[in-house]
Short mmCIF file of C-alpha atoms (C1' of nucleotides) in Angstrom, two decimals:
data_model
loop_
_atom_site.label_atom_id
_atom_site.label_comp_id
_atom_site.label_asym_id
_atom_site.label_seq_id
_atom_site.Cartn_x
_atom_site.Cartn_y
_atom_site.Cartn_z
CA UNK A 1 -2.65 -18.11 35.55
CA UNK A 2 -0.42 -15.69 33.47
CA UNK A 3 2.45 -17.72 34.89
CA UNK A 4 5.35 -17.86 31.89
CA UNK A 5 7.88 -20.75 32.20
CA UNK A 6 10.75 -21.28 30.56
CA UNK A 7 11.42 -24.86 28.57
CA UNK A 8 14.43 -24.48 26.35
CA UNK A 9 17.05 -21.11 25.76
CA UNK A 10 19.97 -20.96 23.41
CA UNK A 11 21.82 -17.99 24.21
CA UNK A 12 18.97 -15.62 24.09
CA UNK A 13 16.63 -16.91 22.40
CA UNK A 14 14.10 -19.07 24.44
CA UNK A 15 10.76 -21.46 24.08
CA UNK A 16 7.95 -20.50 26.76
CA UNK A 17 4.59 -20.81 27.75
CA UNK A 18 2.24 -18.27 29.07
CA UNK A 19 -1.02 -19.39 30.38
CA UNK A 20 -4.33 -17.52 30.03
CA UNK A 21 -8.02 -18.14 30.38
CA UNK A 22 -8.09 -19.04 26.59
CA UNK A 23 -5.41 -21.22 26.74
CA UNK A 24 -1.64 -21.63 27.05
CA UNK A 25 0.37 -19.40 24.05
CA UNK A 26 3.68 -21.24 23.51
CA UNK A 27 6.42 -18.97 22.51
CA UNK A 28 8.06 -17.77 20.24
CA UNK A 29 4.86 -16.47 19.10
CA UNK A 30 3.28 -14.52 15.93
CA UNK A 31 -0.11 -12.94 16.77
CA UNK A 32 -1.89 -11.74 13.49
CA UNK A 33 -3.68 -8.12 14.05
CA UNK A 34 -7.07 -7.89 13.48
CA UNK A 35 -7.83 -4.41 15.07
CA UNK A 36 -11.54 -4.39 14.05
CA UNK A 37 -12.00 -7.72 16.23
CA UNK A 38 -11.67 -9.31 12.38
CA UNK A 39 -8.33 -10.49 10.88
CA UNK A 40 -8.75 -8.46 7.83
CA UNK A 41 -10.26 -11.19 4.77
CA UNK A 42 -10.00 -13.92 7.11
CA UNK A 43 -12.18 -16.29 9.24
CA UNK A 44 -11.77 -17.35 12.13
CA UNK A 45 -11.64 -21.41 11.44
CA UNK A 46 -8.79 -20.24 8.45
CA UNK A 47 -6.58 -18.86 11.15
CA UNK A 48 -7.25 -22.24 13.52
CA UNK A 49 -6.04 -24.05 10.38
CA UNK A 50 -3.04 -21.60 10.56
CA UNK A 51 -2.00 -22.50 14.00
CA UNK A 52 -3.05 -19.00 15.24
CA UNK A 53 -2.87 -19.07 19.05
CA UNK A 54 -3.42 -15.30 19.97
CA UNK A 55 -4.83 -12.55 17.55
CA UNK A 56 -5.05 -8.60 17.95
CA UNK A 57 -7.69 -5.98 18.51
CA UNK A 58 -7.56 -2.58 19.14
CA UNK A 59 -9.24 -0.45 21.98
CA UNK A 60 -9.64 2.43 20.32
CA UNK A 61 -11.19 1.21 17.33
CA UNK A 62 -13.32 -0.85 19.12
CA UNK A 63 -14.26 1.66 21.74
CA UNK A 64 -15.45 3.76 18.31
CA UNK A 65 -17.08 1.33 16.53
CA UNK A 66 -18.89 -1.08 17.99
CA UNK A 67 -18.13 0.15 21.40
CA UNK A 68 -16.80 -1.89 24.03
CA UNK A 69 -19.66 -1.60 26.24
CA UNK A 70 -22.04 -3.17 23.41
CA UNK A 71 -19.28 -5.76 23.06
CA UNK A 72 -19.51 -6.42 26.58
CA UNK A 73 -23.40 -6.97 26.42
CA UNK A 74 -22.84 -9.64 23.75
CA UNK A 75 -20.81 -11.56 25.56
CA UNK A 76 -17.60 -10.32 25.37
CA UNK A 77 -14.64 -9.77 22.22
CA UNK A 78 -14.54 -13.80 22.27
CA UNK A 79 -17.91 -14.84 21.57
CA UNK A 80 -18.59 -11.83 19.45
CA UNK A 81 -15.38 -12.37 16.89
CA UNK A 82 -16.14 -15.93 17.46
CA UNK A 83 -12.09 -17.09 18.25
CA UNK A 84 -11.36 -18.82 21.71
CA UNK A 85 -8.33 -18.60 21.79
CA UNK A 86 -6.18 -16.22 24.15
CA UNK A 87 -6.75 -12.23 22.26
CA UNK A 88 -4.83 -9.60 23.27
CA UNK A 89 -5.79 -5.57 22.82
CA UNK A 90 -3.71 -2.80 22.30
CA UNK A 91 -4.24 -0.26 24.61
CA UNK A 92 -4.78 2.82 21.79
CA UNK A 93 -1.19 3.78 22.51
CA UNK A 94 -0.28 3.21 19.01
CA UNK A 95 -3.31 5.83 17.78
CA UNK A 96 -1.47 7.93 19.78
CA UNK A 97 1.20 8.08 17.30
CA UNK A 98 -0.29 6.68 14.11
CA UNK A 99 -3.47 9.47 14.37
CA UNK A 100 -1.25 12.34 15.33
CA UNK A 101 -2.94 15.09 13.75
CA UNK A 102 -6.45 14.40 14.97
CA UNK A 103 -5.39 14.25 18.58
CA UNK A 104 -4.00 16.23 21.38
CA UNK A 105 -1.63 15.15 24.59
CA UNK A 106 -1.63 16.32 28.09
CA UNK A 107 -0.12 14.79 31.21
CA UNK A 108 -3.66 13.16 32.01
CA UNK A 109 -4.21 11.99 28.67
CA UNK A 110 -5.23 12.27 25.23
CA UNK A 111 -8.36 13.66 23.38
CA UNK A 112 -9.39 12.26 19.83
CA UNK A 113 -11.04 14.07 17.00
CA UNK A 114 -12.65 10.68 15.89
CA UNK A 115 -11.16 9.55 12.29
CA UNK A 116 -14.87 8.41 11.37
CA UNK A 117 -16.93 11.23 12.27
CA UNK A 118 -15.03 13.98 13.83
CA UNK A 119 -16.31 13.78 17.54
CA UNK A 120 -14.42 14.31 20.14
CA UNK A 121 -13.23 11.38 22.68
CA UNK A 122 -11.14 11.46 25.58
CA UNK A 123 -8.79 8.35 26.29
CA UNK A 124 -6.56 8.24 29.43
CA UNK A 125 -5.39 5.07 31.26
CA UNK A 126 -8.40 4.95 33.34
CA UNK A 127 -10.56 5.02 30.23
CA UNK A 128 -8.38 2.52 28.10
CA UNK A 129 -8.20 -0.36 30.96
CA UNK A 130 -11.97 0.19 31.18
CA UNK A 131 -12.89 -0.34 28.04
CA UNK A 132 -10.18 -3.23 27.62
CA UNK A 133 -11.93 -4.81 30.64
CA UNK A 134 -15.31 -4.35 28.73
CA UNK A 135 -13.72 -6.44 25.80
CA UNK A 136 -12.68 -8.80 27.80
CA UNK A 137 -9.28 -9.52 26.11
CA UNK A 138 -6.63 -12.27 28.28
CA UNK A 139 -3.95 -9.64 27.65
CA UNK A 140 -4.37 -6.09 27.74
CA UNK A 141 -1.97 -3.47 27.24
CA UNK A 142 -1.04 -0.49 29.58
CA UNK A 143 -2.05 3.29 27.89
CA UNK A 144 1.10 4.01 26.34
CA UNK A 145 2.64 7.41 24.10
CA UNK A 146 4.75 5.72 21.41
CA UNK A 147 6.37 8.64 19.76
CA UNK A 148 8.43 9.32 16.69
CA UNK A 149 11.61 7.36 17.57
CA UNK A 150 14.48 10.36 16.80
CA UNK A 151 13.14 12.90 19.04
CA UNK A 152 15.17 12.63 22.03
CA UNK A 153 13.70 15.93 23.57
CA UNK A 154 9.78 14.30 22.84
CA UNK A 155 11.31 10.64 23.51
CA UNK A 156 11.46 11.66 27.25
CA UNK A 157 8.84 13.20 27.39
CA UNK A 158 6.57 10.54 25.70
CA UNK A 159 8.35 7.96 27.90
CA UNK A 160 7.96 10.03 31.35
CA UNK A 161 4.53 9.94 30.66
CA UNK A 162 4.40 6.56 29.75
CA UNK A 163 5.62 5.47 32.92
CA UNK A 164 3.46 8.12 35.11
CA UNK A 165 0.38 6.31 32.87
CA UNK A 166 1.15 2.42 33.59
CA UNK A 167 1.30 3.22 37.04
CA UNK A 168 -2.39 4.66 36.60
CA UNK A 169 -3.32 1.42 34.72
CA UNK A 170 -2.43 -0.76 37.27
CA UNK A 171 -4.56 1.19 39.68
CA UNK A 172 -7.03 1.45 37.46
CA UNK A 173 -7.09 -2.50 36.77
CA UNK A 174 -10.06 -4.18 38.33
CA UNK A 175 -10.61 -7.48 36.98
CA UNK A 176 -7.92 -10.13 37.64
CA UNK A 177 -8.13 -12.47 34.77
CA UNK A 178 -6.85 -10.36 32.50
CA UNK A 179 -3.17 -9.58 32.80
CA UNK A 180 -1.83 -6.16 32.04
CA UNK A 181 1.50 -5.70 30.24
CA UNK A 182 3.57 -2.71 30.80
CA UNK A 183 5.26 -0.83 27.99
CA UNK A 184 8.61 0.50 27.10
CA UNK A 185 9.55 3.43 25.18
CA UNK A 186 12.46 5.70 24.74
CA UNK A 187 12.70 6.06 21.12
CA UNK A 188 16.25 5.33 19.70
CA UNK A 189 17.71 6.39 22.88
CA UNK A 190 19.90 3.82 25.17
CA UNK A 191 19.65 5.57 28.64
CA UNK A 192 16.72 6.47 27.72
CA UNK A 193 15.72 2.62 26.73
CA UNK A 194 17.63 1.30 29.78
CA UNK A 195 15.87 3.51 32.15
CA UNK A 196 12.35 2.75 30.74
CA UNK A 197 12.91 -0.43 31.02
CA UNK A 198 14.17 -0.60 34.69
CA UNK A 199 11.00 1.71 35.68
CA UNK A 200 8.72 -0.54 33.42
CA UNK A 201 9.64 -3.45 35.04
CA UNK A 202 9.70 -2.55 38.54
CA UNK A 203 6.15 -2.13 38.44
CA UNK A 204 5.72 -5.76 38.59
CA UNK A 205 3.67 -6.49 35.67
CA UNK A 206 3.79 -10.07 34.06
CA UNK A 207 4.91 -8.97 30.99
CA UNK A 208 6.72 -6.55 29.53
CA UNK A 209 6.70 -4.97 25.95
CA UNK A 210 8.54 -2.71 23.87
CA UNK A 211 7.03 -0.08 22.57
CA UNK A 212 7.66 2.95 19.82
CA UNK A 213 10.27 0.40 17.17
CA UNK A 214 8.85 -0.35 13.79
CA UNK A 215 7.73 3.31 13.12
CA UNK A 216 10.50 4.67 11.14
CA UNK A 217 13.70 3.81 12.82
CA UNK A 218 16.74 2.35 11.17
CA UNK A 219 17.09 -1.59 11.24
CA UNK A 220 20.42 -1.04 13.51
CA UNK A 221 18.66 1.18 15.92
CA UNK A 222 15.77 -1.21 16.08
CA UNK A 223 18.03 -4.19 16.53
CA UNK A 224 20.63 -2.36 19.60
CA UNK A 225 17.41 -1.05 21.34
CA UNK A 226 15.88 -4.67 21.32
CA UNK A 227 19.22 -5.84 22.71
CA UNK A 228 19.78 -2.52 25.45
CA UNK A 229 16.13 -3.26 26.91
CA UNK A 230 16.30 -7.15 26.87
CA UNK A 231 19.79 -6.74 28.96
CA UNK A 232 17.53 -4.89 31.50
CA UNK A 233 13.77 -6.80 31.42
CA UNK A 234 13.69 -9.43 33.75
CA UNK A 235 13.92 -13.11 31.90
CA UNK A 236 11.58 -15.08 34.00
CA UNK A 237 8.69 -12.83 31.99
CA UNK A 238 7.42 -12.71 28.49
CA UNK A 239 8.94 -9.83 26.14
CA UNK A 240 6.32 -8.47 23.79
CA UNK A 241 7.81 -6.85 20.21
CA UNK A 242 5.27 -4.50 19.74
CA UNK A 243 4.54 -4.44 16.09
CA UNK A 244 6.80 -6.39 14.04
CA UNK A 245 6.65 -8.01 11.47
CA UNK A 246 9.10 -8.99 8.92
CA UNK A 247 10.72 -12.29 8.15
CA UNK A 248 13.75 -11.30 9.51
CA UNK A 249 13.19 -8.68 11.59
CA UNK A 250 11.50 -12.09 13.89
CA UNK A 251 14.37 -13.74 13.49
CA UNK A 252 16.44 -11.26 14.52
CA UNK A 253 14.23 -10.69 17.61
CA UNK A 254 13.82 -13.98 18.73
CA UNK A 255 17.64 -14.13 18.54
CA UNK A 256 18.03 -10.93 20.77
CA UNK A 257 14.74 -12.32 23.37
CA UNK A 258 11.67 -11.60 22.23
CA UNK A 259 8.89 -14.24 23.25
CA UNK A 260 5.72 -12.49 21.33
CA UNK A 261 5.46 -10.64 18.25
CA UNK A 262 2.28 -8.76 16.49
CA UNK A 263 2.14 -7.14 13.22
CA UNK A 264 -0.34 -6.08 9.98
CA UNK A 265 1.99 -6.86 7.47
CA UNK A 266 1.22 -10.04 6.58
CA UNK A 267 -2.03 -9.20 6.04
CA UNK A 268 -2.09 -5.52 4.50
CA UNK A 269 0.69 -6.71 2.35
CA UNK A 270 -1.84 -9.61 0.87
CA UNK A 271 -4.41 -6.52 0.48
CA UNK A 272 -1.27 -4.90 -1.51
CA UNK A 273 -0.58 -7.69 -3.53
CA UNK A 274 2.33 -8.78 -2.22
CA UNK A 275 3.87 -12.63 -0.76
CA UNK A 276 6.18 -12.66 2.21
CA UNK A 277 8.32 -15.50 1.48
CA UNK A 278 11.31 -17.19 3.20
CA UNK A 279 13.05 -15.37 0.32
CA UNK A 280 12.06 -12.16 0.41
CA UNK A 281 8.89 -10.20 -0.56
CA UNK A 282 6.91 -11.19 -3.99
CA UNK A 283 5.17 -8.80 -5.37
CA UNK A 284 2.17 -11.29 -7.23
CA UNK A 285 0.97 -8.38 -9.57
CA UNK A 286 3.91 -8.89 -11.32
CA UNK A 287 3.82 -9.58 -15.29
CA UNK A 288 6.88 -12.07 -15.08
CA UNK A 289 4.21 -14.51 -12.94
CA UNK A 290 1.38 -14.20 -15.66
CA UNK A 291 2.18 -17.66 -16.98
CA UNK A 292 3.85 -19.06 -13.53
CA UNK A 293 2.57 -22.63 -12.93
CA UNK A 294 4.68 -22.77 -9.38
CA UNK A 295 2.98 -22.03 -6.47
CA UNK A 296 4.50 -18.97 -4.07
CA UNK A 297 6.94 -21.26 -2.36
CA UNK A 298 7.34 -24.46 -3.38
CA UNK A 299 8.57 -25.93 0.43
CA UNK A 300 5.81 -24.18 2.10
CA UNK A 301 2.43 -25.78 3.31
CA UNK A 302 -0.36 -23.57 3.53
CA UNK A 303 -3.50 -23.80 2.03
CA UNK A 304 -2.90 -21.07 -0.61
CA UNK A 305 0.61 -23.08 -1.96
CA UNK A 306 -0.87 -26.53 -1.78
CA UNK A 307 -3.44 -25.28 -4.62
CA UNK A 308 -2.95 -22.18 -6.57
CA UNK A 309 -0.29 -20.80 -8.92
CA UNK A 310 1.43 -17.64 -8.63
CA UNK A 311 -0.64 -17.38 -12.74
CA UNK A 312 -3.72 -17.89 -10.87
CA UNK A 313 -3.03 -15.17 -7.67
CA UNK A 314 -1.97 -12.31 -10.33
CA UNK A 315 -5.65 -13.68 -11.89
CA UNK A 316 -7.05 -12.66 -9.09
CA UNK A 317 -5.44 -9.75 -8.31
CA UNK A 318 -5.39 -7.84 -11.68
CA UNK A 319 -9.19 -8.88 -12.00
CA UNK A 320 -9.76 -7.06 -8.70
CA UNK A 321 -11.09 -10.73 -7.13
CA UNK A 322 -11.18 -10.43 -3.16
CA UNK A 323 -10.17 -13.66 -2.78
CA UNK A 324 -6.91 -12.71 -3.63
CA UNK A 325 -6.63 -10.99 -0.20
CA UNK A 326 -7.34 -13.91 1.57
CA UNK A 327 -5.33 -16.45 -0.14
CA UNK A 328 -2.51 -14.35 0.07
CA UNK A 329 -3.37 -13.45 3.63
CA UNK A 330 -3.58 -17.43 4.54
CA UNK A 331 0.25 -17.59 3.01
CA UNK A 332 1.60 -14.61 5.12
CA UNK A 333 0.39 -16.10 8.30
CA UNK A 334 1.56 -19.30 7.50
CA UNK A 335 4.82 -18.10 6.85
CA UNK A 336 5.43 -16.12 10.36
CA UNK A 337 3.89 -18.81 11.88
CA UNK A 338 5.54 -21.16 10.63
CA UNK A 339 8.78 -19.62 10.90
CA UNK A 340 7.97 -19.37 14.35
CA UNK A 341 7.31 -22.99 15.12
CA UNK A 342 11.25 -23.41 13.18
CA UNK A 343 12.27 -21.23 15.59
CA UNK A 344 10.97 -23.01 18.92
CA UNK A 345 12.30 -26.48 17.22
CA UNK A 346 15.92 -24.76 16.30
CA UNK A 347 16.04 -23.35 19.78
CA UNK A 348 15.00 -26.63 21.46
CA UNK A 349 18.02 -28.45 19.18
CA UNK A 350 20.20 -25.36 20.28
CA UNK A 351 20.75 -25.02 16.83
CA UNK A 352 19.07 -21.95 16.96
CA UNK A 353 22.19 -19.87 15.89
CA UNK A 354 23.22 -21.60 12.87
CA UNK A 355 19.32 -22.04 11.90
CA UNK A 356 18.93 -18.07 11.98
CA UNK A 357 22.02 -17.42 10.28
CA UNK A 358 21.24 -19.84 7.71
CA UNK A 359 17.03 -18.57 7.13
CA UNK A 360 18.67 -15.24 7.02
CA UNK A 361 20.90 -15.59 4.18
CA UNK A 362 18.31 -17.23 1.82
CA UNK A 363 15.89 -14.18 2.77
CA UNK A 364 18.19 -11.50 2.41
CA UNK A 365 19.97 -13.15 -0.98
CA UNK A 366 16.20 -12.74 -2.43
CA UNK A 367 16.61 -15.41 -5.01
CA UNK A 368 13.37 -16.94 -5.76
CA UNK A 369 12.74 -20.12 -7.01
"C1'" G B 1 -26.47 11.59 -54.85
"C1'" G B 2 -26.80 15.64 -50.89
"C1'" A B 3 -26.35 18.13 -45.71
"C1'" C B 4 -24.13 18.22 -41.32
"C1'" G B 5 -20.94 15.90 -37.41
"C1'" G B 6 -16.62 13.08 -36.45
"C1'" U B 7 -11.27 10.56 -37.01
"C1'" U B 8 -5.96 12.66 -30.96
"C1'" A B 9 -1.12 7.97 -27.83
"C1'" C B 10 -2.99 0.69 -25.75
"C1'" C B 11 -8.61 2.26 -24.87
"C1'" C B 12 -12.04 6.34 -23.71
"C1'" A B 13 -11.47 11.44 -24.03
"C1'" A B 14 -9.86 17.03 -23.53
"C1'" G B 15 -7.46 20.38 -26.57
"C1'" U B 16 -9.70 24.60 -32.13
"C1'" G B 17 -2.75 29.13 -34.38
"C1'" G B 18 2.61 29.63 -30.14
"C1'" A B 19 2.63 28.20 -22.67
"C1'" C B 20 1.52 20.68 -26.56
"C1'" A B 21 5.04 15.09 -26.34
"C1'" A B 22 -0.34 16.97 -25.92
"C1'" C B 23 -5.52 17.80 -19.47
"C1'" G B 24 -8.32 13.86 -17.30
"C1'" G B 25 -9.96 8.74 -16.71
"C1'" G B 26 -9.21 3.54 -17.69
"C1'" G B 27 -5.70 -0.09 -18.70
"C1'" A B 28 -0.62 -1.57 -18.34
"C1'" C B 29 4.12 -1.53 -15.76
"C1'" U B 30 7.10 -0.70 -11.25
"C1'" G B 31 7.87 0.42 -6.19
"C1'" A B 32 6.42 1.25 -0.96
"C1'" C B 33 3.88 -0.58 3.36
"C1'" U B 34 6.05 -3.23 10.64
"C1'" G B 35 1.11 -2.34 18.29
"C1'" U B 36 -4.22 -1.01 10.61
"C1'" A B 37 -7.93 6.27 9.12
"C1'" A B 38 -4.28 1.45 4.49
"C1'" A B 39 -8.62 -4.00 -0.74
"C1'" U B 40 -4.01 1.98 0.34
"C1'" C B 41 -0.27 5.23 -1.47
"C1'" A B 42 3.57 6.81 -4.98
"C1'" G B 43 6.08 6.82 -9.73
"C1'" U B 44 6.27 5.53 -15.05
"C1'" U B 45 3.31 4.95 -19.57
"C1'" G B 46 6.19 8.07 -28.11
"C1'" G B 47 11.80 7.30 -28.79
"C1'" C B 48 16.73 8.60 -27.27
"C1'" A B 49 20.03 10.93 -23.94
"C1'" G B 50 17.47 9.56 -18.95
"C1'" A B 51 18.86 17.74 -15.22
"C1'" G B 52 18.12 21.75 -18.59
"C1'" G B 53 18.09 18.61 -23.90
"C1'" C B 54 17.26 16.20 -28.87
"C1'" C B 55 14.15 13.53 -32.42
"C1'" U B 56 9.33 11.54 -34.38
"C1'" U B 57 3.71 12.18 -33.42
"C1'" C B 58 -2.81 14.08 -33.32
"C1'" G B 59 -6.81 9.44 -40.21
"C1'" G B 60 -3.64 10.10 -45.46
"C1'" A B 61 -1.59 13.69 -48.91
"C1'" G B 62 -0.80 18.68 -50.10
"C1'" G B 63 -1.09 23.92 -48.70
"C1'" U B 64 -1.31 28.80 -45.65
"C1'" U B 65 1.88 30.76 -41.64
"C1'" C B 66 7.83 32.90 -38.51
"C1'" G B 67 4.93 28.91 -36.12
"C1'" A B 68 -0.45 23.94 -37.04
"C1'" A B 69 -3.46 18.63 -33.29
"C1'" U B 70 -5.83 23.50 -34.13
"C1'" C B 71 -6.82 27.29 -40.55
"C1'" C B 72 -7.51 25.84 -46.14
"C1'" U B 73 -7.82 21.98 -50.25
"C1'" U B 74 -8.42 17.08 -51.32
"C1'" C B 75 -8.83 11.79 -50.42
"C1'" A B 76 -10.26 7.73 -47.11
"C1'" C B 77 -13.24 5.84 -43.31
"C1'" C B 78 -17.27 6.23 -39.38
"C1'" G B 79 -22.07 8.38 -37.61
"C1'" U B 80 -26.85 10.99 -38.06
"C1'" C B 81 -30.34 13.06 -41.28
"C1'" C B 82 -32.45 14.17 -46.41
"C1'" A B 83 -33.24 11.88 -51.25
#
RNA sequence: GGACGGUUACCCAAGUGGACAACGGGGACUGACUGUAAAUCAGUUGGCAGAGGCCUUCGGAGGUUCGAAUCCUUCACCGUCCA
């Protein structure tokens, strides 16, 4: 169990597998969020269609609302979302940064003003692997500060901590078929990066992450810390993106390492009307697709392109239908997914470089069809 | 035939002498979103320069005034009531 073997690299980019009690996630890998134990608009048999293997949820939301411990009682986050396949929670790390004015830090944890009703709630590493062990998850995440990534003063701080905290999870870690993932932060900050990630992963987790990119940083920073923490993370273990997202910004991951990726976009940017493409974003509400007989992307195969029209999406959207969300939602998926299964073949042809150079041109020349 | 009330930008609707190119809402248009407080948020919505600026607008025409969407006259249309 949580064993990760290597089939095919190409420079640094590599296929895997990672086995857990729900199954065997083959990587590269794009895990939709759904941080509510729901993949926001859609079901669970739409995201089997997609080829989902692993989906999000979120501790702290869940901890709030249900709770984890009534989660527990009904069986667990699998049965209650309904999706057997391998689920992975975030540890509430990300609240840390993402809820910053409703909570407060201290070396033992952090207290939350809750964002539904005000009360007060105390989450330290302890806490989060207990109520991740309530859910049930196959991976769970160590208790984590990701901080604003420019701060080099807070960066250390947030990252001392960090470490201090993961060592606490894996104390506080009682059941053994879940596996825990440590976390890297550091911010922007190279020896800060490369010294996370050499105490990180000489705590002997089975996976690492990284931690604190994706929240405001430049593209270059994100891209150089990706590469200073991979040079330092052990190979023979997965390397978890935390957060990402784009078209490219996979690409460019996989290229520098990265095994598993998670991200909203895909699916907030449906709710906000808008198509990630192999060319570069669409934004459906647009007037120039009110008479558009073409679907979104004419090469892709998703559910949502096979039938529907860009004319009929903006339908849907300017008439305020929900379906909208979901169709679009259905595309976005497909198209990380999908992009990851390119990857994995490109990489086992060790074509990989070419193939990424290539799928990043036609995204960043943003001519649509 | 008479008495009131009304006519404001794409729509609804505020404004009753100067701070009005005109509140607000809808609609329309555009942009943003990366481990989800997000079916959200921001900008534009008379024309032209596109910062201060200039020009044309508040049913039509005429008038009063230094100055009018706002006051007066008249015409047109809509509504309610009385014959």
């Amino acid at each position: 169990m949580f064993e990760f073997t290597i089939h095919n690299t190409d420079n640094y980019a590599r296929v895997g597998s990672f086995k857990t009690p729900h199954g065997e996630i083959i990587t590269p890998i794009f895990a939709p969020v759904g941080t509510q134990a729901t993949v926001k608009a859609v079901t669970p048999a739409q995201l089997e269609e997609l080829s989902a293997s692993m989906v999000l949820a979120n501790t702290y939301h869940l901890y709030l609302r249900p709770g984890d411990e009534l989660v527990a009682k009904l069986g667990g986050l699998h049965h209650f979302m309904q999706w057997q396949k391998p689920i992975l929670t975030d540890s509430g790390g990300f609240q840390v940064f993402s809820l910053t004015d409703m909570r407060k830090i201290d070396e033992d944890g952090v207290t939350f003003k809750s964002h539904i009703d005000g009360s007060t709630h105390r989450l330290t590493p302890e806490k989060s692997i207990a109520i991740q062990e309530n859910l049930g998850a196959d991976i769970i995440m160590a208790f984590d500060e990701c901080a604003p990534p420019n701060d080099l003063a807070y960066s250390k701080e947030a990252m001392i901590r960090t470490h201090m905290w993961a060592e606490r999870c894996i104390k506080a870690k009682k059941r053994n078929d879940q596996a825990l993932f440590g976390i890297v932060q550091g911010g922007v900050f190279a020896d800060l990066r490369e010294e996370s990630a050499r105490v990180i992963s000489s705590m002997g987790f089975p996976g690492h992450a990284i931690g604190g990119l994706s929240v405001g940083e430049s593209k270059k920073d994100m891209y150089h810390t990706i590469e200073v923490v991979n040079a330092v993370l052990p190979p023979d273990k997965p390397r978890y993106l935390m957060g990402v997202g784009t078209f490219e910004d996979l690409i460019e991951g996989v290229w520098r390492g990265i095994d598993i990726f998670d991200c909203v976009l895909p699916t907030r940017l449906a709710r906000h009307n808008a198509a990630m493409t192999r060319y570069g974003r669409l934004n459906v509400m647009n007037a120039s697709f009110a008479t558009d007989e073409k679907p979104l992307d004419k090469e892709c195969q998703c559910y949502t392109c096979q039938h529907f029209s860009r004319a009929y999406l903006r339908h849907l959207i300017v008439a305020k239908e929900m379906l909208a969300a979901t169709l679009l939602s259905i595309h976005n998926i497909h198209t990380l997914i999908h992009l990851t299964t390119d990857m994995r073949l490109a990489i086992q042809n060790k074509t990989f470089d070419s193939y990424a150079k290539e799928a990043l041109t036609i995204y960043r020349s943003k001519k649509t069809q």
